[in-house]
Short mmCIF file of C-alpha atoms in Angstrom, two decimals:
data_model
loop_
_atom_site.label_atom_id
_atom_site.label_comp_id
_atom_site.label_asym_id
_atom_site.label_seq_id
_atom_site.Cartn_x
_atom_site.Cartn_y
_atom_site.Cartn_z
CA UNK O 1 47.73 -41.08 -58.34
CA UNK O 2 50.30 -41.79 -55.73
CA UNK O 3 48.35 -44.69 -54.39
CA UNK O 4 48.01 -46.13 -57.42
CA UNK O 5 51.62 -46.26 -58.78
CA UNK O 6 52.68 -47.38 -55.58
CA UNK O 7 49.83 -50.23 -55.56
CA UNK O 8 51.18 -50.92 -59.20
CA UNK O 9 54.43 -50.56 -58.91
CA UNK O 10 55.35 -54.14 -59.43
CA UNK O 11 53.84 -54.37 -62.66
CA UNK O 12 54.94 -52.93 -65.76
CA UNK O 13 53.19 -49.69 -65.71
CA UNK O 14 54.70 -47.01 -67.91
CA UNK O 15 53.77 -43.36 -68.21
CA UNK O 16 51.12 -44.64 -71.26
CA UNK O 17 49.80 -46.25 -69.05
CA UNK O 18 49.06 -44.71 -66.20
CA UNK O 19 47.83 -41.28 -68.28
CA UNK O 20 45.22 -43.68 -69.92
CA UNK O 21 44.11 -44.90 -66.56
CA UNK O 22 43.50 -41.42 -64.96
CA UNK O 23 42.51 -40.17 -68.86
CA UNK O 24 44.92 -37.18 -68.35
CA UNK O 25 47.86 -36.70 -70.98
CA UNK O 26 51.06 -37.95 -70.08
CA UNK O 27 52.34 -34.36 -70.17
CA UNK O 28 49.66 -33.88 -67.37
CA UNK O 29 50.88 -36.44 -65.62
CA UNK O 30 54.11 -35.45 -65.07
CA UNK O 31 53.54 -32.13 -63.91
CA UNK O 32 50.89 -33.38 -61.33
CA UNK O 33 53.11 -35.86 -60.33
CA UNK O 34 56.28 -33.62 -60.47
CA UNK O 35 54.57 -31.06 -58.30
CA UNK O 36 53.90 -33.64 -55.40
CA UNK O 37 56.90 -35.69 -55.29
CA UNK O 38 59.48 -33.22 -56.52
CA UNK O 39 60.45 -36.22 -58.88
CA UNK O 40 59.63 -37.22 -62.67
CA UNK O 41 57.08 -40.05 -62.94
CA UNK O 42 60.38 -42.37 -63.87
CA UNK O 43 62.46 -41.81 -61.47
CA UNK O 44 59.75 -41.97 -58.38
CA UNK O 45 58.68 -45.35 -59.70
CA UNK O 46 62.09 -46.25 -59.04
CA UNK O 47 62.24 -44.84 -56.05
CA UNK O 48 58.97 -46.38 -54.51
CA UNK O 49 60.33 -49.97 -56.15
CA UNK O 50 63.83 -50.16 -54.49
CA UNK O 51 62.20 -48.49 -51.29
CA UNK O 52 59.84 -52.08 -51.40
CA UNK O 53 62.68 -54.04 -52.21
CA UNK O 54 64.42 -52.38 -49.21
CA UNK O 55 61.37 -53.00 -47.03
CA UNK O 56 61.64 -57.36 -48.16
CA UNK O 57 65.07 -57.76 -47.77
CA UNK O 58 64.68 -57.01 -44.19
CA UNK O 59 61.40 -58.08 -43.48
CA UNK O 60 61.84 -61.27 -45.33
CA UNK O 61 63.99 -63.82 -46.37
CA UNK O 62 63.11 -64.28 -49.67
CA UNK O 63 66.23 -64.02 -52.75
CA UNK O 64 67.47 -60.88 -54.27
CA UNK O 65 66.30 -62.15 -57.44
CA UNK O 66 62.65 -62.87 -56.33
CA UNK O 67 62.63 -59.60 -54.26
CA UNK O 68 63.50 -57.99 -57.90
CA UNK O 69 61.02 -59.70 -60.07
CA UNK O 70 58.39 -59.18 -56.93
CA UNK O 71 59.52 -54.94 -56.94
CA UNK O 72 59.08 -54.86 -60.83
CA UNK O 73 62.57 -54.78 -61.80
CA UNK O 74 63.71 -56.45 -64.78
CA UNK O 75 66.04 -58.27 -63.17
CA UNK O 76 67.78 -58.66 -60.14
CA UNK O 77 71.38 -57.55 -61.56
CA UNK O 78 68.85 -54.05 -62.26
CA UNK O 79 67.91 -54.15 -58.95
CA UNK O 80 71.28 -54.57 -57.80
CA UNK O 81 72.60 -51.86 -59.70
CA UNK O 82 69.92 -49.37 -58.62
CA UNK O 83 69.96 -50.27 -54.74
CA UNK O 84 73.94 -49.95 -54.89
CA UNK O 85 73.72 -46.76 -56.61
CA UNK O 86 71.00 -45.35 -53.82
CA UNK O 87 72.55 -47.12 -50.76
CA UNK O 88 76.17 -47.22 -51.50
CA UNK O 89 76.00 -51.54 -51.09
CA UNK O 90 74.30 -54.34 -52.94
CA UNK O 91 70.84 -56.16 -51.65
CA UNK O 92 72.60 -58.66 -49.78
CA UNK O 93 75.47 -56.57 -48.32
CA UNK O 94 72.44 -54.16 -47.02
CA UNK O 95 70.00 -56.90 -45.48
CA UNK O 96 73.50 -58.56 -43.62
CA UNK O 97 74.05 -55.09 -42.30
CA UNK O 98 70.91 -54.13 -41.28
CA UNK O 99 68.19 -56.96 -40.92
CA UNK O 100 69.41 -57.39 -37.16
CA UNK O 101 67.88 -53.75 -36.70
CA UNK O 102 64.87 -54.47 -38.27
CA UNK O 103 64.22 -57.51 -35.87
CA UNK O 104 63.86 -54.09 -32.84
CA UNK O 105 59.82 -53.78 -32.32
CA UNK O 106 60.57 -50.21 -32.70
CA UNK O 107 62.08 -50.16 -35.78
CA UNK O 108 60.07 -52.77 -37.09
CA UNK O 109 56.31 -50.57 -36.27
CA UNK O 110 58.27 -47.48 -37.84
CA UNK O 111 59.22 -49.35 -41.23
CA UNK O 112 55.80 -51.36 -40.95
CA UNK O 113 54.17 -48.04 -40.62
CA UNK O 114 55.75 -45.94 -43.51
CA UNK O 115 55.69 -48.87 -45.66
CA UNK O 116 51.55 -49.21 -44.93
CA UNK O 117 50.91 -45.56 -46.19
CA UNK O 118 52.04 -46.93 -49.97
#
């Protein structure tokens, strides 16, 4: 279940649909889901979008507002929004800050690496 809503994330997958796919109810869902992740299905998928969006804005150079549309978010002012409210700075502000880390081979395997297991 996680490796599929993380494989799917980008697309508009809803609790609907993701019940139908595993043929479980949605109310099923949530407590499977809940139980492993410590999260409701909603705010994981959120969670495993802006951690992708996180992972292109320093592995790539491509815009915030592809990077959004790419993630699954609406739009990039959602994905702004979102990423401000979880790191405390916009898309942009956060790959200026932090992009020059990512460029480290160390840091680079470790984010390659954690990013690989989704």
């Amino acid at each position: 279940m996680i490796a599929y809503i993380a494989n799917n994330s980008s697309t508009n997958i809803t609790a609907q649909s993701i019940a139908e796919h595993f043929r479980i109810s949605q109310v099923t869902l949530n407590k499977e889901l809940s139980q492993v992740t410590k999260l409701p299905l909603g705010k994981y998928l959120k969670q495993v979008r802006l951690m992708h969006a996180r992972y292109l804005l320093l592995s790539t150079n491509y815009s915030v507002a592809y990077i959004a549309n790419y993630c699954g978010f609406s739009s990039a002012k959602v994905l702004e929004r979102n990423f401000k409210a979880w790191k405390k700075m916009t898309p942009s502000q956060y790959r200026k800050a932090f992009s020059k880390y990512f460029n480290d081979a160390n840091c680079k395997n470790k984010l390659n690496t954690y990013h690989n297991i989704w």
